[in-house]
XYZ file of C-alpha atoms in Angstrom:
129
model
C -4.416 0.327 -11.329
C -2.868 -2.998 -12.142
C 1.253 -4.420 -12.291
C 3.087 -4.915 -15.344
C 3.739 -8.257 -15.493
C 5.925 -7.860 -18.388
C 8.365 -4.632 -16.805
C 9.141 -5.715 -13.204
C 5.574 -5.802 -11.848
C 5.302 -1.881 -11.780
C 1.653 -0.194 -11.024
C 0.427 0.875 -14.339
C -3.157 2.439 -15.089
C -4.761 0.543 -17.497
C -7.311 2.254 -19.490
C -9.736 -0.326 -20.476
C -12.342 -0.215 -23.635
C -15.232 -2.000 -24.939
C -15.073 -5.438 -26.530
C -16.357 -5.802 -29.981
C -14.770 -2.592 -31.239
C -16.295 -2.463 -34.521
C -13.852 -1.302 -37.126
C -14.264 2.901 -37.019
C -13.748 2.271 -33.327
C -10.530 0.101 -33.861
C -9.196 2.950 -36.277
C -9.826 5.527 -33.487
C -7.899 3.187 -31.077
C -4.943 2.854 -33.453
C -4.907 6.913 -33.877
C -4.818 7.307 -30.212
C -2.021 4.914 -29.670
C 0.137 6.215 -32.592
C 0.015 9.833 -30.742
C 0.190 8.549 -27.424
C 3.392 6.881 -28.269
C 4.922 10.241 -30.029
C 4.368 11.995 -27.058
C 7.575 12.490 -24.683
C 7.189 15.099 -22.082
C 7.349 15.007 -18.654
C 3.922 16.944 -18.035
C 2.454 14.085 -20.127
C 1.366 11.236 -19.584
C 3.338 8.452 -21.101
C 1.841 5.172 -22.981
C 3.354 1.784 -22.077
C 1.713 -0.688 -24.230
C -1.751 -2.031 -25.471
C -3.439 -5.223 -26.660
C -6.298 -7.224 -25.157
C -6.750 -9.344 -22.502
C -9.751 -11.170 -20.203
C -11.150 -8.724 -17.842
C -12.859 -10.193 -14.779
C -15.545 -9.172 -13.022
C -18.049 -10.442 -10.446
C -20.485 -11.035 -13.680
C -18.125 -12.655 -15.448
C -15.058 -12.736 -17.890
C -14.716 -11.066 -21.240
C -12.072 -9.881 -23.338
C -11.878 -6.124 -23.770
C -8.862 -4.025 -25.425
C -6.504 -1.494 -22.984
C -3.975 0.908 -23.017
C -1.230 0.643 -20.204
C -0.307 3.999 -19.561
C 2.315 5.730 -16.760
C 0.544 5.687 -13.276
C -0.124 9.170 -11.686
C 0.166 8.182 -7.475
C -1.775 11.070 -6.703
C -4.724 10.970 -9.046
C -7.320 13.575 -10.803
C -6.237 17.207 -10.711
C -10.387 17.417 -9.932
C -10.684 15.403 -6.829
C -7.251 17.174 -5.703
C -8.908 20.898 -5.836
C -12.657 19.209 -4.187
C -10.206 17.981 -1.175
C -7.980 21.261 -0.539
C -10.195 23.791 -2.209
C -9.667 26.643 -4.561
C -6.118 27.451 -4.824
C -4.614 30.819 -4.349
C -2.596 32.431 -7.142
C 0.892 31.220 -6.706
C -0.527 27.380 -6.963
C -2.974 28.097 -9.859
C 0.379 29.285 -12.193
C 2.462 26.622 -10.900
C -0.418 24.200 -12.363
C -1.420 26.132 -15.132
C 2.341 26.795 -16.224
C 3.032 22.824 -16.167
C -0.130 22.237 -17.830
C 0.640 24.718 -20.674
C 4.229 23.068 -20.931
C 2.221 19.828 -21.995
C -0.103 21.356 -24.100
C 2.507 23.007 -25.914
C 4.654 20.349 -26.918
C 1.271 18.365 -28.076
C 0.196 21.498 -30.306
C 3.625 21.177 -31.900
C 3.106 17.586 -32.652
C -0.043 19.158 -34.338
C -1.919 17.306 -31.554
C -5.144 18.584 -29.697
C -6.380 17.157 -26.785
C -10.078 18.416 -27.329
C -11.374 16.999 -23.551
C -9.022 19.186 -21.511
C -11.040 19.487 -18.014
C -9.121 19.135 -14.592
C -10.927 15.269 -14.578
C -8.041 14.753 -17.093
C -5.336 15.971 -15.700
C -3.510 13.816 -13.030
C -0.644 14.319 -10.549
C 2.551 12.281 -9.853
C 3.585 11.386 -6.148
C 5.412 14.936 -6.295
C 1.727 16.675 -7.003
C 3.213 17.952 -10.565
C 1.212 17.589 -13.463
């Protein structure tokens, strides 16, 4: 997580990549932020902005390029089931329908996610997809 300097300081999760993208790597990058920023519906995940910056770590600083994407408060779909367990069948549709809804309106952008595990999908402070 990290504030958008830029927007009123909101929390923003920044998705950050390796420096010295080499140019096949840079194309992939641009792909993913062209679709990212087509994509308008509420059961995804919505891109803010991109570019590089210094990241900072105990070892040192380096510059690395991110993605600052729409923060989901309540995290991984994953780590929501390992804490409460399996769900019964009225909460498995209610995810399942809102995750379909998404998944929908990407397939008619002719967009596949092709990495769709429950590590990817995350939850707003309401707990929707």
């Amino acid at each position: 997580m990290a504030y958008d300097t830029k927007n009123n300081n909101r929390k923003v999760a920044v998705k950050i990549l390796n420096d010295n993208l080499g140019d096949d790597e840079m194309a992939l990058l641009n792909n993913e932020i062209t679709i990212m920023n087509n994509l308008n519906h509420k059961h995804v995940v919505k891109y803010l902005s991109h570019g590089q910056a210094d990241y900072i770590k105990p070892s040192g600083k380096k510059s690395v390029s991110y993605i600052a994407l729409e923060i989901a408060e309540k995290g991984e779909l994953f780590d929501f089931i390992a804490n409460t367990g399996a769900f019964c069948e009225e909460t498995s549709r209610y995810y399942f329908k809102q995750l379909i809804s998404g998944l929908e309106d990407c397939h008619a952008l002719g967009v596949s996610h092709r990495d769709m595990k429950a590590e990817n999908c995350f939850m707003d402070e309401k707990y929707n997809l």
